[in-house]
Coordinates of N, CA and C in Angstrom, one line a residue:
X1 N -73.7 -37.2 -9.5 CA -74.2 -36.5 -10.7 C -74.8 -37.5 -11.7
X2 N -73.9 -38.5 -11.7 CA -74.2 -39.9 -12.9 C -75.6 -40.3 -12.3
X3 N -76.1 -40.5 -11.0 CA -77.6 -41.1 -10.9 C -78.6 -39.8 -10.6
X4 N -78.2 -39.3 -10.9 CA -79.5 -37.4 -11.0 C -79.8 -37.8 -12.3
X5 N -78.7 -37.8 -13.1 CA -78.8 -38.1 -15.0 C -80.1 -39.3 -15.4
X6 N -79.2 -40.0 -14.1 CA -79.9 -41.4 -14.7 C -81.6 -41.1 -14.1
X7 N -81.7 -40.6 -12.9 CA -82.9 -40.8 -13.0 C -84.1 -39.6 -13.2
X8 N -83.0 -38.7 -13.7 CA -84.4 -37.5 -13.9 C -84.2 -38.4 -15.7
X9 N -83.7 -39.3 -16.4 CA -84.0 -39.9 -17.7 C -84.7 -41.1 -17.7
X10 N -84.8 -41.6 -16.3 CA -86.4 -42.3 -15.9 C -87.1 -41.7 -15.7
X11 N -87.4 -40.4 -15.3 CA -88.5 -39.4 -15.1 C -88.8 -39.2 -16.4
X12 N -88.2 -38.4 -17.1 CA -88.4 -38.2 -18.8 C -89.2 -39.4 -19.1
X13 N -88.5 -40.3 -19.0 CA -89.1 -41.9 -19.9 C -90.8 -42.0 -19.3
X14 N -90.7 -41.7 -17.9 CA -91.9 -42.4 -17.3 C -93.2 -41.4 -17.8
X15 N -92.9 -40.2 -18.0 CA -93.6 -39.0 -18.2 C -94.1 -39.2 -20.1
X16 N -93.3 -39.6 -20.3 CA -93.3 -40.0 -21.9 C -94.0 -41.3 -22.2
X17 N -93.7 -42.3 -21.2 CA -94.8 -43.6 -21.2 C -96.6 -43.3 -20.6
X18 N -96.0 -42.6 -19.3 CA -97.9 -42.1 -18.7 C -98.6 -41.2 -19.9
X19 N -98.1 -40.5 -20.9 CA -98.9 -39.8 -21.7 C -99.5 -40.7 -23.1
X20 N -98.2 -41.5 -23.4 CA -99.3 -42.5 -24.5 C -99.7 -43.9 -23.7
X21 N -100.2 -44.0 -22.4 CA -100.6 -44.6 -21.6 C -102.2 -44.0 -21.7
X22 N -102.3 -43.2 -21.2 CA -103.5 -42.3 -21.2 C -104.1 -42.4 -22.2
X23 N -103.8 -42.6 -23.6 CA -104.4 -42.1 -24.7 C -105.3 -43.6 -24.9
X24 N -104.7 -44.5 -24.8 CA -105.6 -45.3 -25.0 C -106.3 -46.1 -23.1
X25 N -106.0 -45.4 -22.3 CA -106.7 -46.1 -20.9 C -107.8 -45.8 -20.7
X26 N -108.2 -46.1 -19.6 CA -109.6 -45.9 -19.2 C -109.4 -44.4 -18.1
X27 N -110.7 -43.8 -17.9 CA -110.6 -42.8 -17.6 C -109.9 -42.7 -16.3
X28 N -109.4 -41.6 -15.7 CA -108.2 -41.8 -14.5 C -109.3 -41.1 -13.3
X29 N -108.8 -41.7 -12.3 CA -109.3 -41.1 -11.0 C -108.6 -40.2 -9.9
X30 N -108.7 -39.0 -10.1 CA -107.8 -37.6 -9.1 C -108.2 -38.4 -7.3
X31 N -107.3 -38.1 -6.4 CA -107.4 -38.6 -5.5 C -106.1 -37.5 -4.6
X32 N -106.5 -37.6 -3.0 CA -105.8 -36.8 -2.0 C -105.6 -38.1 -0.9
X33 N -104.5 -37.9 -0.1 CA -104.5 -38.5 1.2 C -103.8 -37.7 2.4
X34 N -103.5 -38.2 3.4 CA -102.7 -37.7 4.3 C -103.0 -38.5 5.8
X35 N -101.7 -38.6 6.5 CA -101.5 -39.3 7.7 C -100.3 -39.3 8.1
X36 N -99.8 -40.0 8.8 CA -98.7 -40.4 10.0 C -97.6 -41.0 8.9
X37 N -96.5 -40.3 9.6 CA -95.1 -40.4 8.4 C -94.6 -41.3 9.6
X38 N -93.9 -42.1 9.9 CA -92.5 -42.7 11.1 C -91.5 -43.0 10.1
X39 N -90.7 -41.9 10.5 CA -89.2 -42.1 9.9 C -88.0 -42.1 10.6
X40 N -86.9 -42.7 10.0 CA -85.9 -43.2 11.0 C -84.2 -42.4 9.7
X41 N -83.1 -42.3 9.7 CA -82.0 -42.5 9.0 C -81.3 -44.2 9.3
X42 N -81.0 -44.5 8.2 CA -80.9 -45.7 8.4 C -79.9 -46.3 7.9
X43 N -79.0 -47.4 7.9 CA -78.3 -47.9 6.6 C -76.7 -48.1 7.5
X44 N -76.2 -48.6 7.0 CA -74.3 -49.2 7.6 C -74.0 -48.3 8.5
X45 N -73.7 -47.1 7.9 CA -72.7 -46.2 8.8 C -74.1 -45.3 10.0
X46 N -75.1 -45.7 10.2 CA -76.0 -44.6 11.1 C -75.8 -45.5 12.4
X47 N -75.9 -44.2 12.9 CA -75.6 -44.1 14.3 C -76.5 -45.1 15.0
X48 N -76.0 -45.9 15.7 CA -76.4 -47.1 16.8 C -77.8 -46.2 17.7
X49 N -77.7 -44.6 18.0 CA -78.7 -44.3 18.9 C -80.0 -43.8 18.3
X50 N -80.4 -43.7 17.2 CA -80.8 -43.1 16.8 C -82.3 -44.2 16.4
X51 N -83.6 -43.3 16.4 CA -85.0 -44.0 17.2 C -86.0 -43.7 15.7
X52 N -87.2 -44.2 15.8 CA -88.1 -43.4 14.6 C -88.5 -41.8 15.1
X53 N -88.7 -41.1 14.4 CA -89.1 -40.0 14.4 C -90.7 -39.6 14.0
X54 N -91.8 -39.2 14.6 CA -93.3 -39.5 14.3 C -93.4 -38.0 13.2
X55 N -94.1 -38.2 12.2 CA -94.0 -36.8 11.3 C -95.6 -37.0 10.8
X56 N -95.5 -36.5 9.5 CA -96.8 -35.9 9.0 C -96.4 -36.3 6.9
X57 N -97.4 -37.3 6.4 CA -97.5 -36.5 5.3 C -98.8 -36.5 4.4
X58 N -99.0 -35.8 3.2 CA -100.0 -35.7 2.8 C -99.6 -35.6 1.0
X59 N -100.4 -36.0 0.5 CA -100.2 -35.9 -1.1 C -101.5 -36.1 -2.2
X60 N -101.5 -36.0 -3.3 CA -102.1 -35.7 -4.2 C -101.7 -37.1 -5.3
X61 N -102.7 -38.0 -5.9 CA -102.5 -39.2 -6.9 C -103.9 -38.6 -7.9
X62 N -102.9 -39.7 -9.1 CA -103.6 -39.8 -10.1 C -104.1 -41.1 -10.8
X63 N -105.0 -41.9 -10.8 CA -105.0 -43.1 -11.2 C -105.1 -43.4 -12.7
X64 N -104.1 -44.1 -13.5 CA -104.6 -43.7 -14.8 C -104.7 -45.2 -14.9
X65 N -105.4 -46.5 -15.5 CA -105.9 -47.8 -15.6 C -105.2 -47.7 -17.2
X66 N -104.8 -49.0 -17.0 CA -104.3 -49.5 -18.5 C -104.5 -51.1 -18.4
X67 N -105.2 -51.5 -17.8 CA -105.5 -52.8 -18.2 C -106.5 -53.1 -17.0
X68 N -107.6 -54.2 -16.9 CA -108.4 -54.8 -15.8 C -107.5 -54.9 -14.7
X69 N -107.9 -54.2 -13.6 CA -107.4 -54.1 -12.4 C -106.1 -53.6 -12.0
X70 N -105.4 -52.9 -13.4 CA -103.9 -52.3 -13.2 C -103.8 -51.2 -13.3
X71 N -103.7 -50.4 -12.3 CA -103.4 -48.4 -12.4 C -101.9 -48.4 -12.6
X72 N -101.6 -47.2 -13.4 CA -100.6 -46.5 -13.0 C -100.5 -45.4 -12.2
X73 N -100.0 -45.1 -11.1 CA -100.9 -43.9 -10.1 C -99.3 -42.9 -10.3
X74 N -99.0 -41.9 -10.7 CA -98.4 -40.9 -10.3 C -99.2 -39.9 -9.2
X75 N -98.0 -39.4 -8.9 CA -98.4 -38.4 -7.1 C -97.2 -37.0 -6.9
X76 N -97.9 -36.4 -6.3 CA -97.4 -35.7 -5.7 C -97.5 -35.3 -4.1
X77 N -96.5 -35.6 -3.0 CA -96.5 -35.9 -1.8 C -95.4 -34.7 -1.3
X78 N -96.2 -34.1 0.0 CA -95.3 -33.8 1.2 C -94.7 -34.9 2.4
X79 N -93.8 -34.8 2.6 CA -93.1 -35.9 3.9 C -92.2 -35.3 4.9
X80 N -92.6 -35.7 5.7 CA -91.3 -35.0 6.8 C -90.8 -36.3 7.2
X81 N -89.4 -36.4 7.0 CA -88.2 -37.5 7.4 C -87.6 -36.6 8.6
X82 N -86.7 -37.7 9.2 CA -85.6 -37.2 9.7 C -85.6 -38.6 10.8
X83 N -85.0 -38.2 12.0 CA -84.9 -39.2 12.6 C -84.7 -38.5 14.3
X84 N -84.9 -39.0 15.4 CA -84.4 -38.9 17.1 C -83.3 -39.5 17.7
X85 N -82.7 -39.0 18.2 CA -81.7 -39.6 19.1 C -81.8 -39.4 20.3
X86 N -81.2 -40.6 21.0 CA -81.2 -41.0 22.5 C -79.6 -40.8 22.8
X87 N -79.6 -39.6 23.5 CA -77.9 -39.0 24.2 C -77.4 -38.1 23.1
X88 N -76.1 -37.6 23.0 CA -75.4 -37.0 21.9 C -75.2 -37.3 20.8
X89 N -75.6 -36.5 19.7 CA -75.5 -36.5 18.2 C -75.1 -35.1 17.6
X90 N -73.7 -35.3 17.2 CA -72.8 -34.0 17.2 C -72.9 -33.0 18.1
X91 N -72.2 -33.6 19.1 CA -72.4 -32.7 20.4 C -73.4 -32.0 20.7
X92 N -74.6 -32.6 20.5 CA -76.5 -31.7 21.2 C -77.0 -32.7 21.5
X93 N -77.6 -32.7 22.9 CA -77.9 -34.0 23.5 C -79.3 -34.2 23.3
X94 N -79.8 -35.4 23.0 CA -81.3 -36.1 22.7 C -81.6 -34.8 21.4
X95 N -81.5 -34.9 20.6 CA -81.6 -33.9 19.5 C -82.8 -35.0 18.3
X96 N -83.7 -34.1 17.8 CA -84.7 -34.8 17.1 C -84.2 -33.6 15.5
X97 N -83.8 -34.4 14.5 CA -84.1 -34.0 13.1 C -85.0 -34.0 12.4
X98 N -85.8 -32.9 12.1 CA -86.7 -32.7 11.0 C -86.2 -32.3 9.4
X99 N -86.4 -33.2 8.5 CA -85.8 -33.3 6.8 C -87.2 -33.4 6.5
X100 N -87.9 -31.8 5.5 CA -89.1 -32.0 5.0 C -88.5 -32.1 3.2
X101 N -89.4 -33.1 2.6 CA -89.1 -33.4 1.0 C -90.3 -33.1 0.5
X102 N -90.5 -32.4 -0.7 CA -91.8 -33.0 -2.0 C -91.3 -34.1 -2.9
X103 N -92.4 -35.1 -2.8 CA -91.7 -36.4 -3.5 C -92.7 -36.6 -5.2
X104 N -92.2 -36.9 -6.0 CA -93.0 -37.3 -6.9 C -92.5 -38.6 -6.8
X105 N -93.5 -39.6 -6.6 CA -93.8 -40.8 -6.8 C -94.8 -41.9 -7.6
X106 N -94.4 -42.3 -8.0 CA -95.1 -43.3 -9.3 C -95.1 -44.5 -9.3
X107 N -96.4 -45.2 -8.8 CA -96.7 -46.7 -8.3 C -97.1 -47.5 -9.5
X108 N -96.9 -48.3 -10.0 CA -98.0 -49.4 -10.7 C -98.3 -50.5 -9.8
X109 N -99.9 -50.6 -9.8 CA -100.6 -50.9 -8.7 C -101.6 -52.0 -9.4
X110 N -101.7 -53.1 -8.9 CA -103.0 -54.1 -9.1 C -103.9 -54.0 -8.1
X111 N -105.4 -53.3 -8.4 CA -106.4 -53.0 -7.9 C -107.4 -54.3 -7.8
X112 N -107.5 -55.7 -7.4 CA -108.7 -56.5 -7.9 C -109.9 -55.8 -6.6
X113 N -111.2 -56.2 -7.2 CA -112.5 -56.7 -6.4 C -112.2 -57.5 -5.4
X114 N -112.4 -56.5 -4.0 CA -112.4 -57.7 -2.8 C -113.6 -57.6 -1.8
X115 N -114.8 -58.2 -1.8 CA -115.8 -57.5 -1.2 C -116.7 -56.4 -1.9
X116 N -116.4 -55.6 -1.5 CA -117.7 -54.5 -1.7 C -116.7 -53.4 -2.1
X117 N -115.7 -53.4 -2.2 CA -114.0 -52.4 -2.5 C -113.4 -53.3 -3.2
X118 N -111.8 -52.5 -3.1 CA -110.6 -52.8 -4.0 C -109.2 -53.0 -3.7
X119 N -108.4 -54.1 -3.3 CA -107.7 -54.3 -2.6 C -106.3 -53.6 -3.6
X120 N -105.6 -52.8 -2.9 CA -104.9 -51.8 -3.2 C -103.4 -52.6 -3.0
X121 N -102.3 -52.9 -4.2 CA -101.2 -53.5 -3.8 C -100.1 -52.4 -5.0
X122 N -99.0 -51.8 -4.6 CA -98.5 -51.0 -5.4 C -96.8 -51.3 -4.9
X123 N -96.2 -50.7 -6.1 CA -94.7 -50.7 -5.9 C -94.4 -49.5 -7.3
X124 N -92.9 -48.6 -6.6 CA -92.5 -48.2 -7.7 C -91.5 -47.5 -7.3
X125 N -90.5 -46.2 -8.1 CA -89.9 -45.3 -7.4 C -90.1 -43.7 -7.5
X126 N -89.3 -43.2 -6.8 CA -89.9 -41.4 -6.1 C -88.4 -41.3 -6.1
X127 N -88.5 -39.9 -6.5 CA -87.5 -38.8 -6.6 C -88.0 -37.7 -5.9
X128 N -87.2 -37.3 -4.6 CA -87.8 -36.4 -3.6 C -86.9 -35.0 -3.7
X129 N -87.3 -33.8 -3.5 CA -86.1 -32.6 -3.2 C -86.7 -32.3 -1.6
X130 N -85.5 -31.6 -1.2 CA -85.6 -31.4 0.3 C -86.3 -29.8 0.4
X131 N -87.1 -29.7 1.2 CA -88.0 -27.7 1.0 C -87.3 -27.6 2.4
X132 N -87.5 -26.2 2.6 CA -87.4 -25.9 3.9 C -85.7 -25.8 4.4
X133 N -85.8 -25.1 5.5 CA -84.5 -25.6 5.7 C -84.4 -26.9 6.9
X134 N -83.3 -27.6 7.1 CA -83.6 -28.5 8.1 C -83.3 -27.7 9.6
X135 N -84.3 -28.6 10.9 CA -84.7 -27.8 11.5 C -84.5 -29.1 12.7
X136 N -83.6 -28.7 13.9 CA -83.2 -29.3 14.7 C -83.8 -29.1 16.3
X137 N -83.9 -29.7 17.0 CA -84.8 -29.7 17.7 C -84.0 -30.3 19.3
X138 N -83.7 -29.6 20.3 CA -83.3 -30.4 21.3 C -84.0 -29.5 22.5
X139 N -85.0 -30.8 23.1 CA -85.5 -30.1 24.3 C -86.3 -28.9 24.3
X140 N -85.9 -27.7 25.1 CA -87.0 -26.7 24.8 C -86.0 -25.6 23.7
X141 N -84.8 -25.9 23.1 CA -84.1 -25.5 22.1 C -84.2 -26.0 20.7
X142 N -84.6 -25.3 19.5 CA -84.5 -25.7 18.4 C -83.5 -24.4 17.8
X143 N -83.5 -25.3 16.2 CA -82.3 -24.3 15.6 C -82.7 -25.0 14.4
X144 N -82.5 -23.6 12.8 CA -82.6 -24.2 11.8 C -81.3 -23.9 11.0
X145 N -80.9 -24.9 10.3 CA -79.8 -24.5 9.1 C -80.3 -24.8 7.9
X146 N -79.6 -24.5 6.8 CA -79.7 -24.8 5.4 C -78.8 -26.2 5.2
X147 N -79.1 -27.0 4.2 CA -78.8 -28.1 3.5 C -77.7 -28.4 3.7
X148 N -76.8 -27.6 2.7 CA -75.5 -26.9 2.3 C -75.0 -27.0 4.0
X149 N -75.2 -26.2 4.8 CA -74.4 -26.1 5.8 C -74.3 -27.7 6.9
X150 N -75.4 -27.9 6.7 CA -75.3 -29.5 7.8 C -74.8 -30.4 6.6
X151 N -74.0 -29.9 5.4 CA -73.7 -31.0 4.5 C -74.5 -32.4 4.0
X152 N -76.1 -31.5 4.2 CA -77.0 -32.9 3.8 C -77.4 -32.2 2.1
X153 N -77.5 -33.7 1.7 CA -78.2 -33.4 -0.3 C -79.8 -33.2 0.1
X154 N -80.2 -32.6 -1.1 CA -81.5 -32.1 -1.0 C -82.2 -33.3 -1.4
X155 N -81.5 -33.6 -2.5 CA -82.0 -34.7 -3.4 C -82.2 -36.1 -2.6
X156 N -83.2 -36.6 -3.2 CA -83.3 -38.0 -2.6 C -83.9 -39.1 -3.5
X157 N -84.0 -40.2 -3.6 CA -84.2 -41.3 -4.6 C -84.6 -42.5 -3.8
X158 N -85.5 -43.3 -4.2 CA -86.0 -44.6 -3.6 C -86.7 -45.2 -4.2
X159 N -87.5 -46.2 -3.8 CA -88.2 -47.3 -3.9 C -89.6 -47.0 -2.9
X160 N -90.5 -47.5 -3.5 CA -91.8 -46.8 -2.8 C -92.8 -48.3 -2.7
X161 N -93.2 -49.0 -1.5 CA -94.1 -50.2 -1.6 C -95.3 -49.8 -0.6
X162 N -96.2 -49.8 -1.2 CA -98.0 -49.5 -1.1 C -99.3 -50.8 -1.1
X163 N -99.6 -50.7 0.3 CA -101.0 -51.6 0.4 C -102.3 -51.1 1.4
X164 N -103.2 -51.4 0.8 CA -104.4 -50.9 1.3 C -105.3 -51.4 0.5
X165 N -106.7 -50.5 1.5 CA -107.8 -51.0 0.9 C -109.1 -50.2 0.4
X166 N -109.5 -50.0 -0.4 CA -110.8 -49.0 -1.1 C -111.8 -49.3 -1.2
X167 N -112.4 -48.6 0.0 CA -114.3 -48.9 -0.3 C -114.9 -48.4 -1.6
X168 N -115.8 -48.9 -1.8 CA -116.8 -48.1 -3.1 C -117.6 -47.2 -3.1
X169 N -116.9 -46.3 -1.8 CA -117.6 -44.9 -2.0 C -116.1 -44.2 -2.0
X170 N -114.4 -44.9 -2.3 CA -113.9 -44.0 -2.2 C -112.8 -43.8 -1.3
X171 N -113.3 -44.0 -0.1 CA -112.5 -43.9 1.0 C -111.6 -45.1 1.0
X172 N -110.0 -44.8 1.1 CA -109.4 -46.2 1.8 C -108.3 -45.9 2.5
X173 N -107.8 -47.2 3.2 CA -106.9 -47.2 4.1 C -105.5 -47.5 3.7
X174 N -104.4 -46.9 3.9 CA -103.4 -47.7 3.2 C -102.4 -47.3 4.1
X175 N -101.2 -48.7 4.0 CA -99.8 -48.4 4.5 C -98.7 -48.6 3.4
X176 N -97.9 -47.1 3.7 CA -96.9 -47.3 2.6 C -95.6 -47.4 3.5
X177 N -94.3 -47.3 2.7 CA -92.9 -47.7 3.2 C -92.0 -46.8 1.8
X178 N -91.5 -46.1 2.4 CA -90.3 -45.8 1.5 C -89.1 -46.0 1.9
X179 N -88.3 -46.2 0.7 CA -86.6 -46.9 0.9 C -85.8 -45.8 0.2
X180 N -85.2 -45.2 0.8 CA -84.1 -43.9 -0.1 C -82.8 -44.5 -0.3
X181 N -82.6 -45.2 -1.6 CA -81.2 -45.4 -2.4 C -80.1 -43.9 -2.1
X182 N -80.3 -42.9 -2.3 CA -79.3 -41.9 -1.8 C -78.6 -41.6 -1.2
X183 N -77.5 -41.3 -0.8 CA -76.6 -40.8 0.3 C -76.8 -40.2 0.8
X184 N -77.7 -39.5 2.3 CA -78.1 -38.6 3.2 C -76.8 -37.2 2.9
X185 N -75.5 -37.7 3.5 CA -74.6 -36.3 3.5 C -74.1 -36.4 2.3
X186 N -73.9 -34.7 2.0 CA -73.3 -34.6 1.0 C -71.8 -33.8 1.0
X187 N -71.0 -35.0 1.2 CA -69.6 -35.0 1.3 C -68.9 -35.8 0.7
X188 N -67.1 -35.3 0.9 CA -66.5 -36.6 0.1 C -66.6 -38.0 1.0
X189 N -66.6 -39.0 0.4 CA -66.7 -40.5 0.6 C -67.6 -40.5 1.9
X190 N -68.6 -40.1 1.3 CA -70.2 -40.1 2.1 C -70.6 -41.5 3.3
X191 N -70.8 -41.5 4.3 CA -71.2 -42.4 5.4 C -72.5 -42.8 4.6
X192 N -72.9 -44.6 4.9 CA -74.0 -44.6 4.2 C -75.2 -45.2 5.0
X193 N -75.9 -44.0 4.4 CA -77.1 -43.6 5.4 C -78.0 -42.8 4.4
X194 N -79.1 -43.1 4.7 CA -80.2 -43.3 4.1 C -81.8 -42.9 4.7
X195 N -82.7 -42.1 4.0 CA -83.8 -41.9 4.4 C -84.8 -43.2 4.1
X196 N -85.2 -43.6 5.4 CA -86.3 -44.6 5.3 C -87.5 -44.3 5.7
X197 N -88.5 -44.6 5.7 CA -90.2 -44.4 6.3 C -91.1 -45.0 6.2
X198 N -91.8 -45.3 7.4 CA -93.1 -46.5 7.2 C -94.7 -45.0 7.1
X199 N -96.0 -45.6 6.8 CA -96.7 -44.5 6.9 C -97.9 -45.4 7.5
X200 N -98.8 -44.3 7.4 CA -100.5 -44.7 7.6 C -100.9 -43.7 6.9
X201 N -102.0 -43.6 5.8 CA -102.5 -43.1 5.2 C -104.4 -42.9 4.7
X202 N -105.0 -42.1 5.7 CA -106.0 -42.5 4.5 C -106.7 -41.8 3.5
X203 N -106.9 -42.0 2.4 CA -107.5 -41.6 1.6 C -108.9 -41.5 0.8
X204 N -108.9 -40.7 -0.3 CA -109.9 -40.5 -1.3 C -109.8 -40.4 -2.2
X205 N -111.2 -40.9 -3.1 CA -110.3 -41.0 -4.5 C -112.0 -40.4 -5.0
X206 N -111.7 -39.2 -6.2 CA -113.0 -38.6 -6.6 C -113.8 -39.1 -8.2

């Protein structure tokens, strides 16, 4: 409960810094992407069998510039996490997990001139909720539960690192990585295990 507090009061703060950010920046650039999510569960206590999982995501940025070659990009992203396993994972054998989140995520990003584009380098963090229910997958058998019942939190929290590249009509290439600080189950004295993801992304910016 103490790091929900703490970081929906980084949310507050960052929402409160992007607005008198704005006021004096240069004009912001709306922008879309979408590509190839590979996600894995990860971290001390996860299971030895367990493989990346190939997914999907897509999202929505905002570029707002506050100094020569520095954006601050807020976003709004779909992701599908989860992870595969090879043999039994709670008794269902070769079973693939699908965990879909909407993440708001918030980069500050150094954009310089590289060529005839803009070399894209970003870092920041995302607060994600889980949609959907989770949705299990073994063979020609799948099965969906709710959150609550497979004992996983909705919530999720990380670190977000972003590189790529922006032609000057717009289009660019980018790979991102998310790192989820959170506890995957939500039980007493939680196993620690964690949502991770590498991406491919490409985008547009208008």
């Amino acid at each position: 409960m103490k790091l929900k507090k703490l970081l929906f009061g980084g949310l507050l703060f960052t929402a409160f810094s992007l607005t008198a950010l704005q006021s004096n920046a240069q004009a912001g650039r709306f922008g879309v992407n979408a590509g190839v999510n590979f996600a894995n569960i990860t971290g001390k206590d996860a299971p030895s069998n367990n493989k990346i999982k190939t997914g999907f995501q897509a999202g929505v940025t905002y570029d707002i510039g506050i100094a020569d070659d520095f954006v601050v990009q807020p976003g709004l992203s779909y992701v599908q996490n989860g992870a595969k396993y090879d043999g039994a994972f709670e008794g269902i054998a070769d079973p693939k997990i699908n965990l879909n989140y909407l993440q708001l995520p918030v980069t500050f990003q150094y954009q310089p001139e590289l060529g005839t584009g803009h070399l894209l380098l970003g870092v920041g963090p995302y607060v994600g909720m889980g949609i959907g229910q989770v949705k299990v997958d073994a063979g020609d058998l799948s099965a969906k539960v709710d959150w609550d019942e497979a004992n996983l939190r909705k919530f999720d929290a990380g670190g977000k690192l972003l590189v790529g590249y922006q032609l000057g009509n717009g289009l660019s290439l980018n790979l991102n990585a998310n790192l989820g600080l959170v506890k995957l189950y939500d039980v007493e004295n939680p196993p620690k295990t964690n949502n991770t993801s590498f991406g491919v992304t490409v985008g547009y910016k208008f």
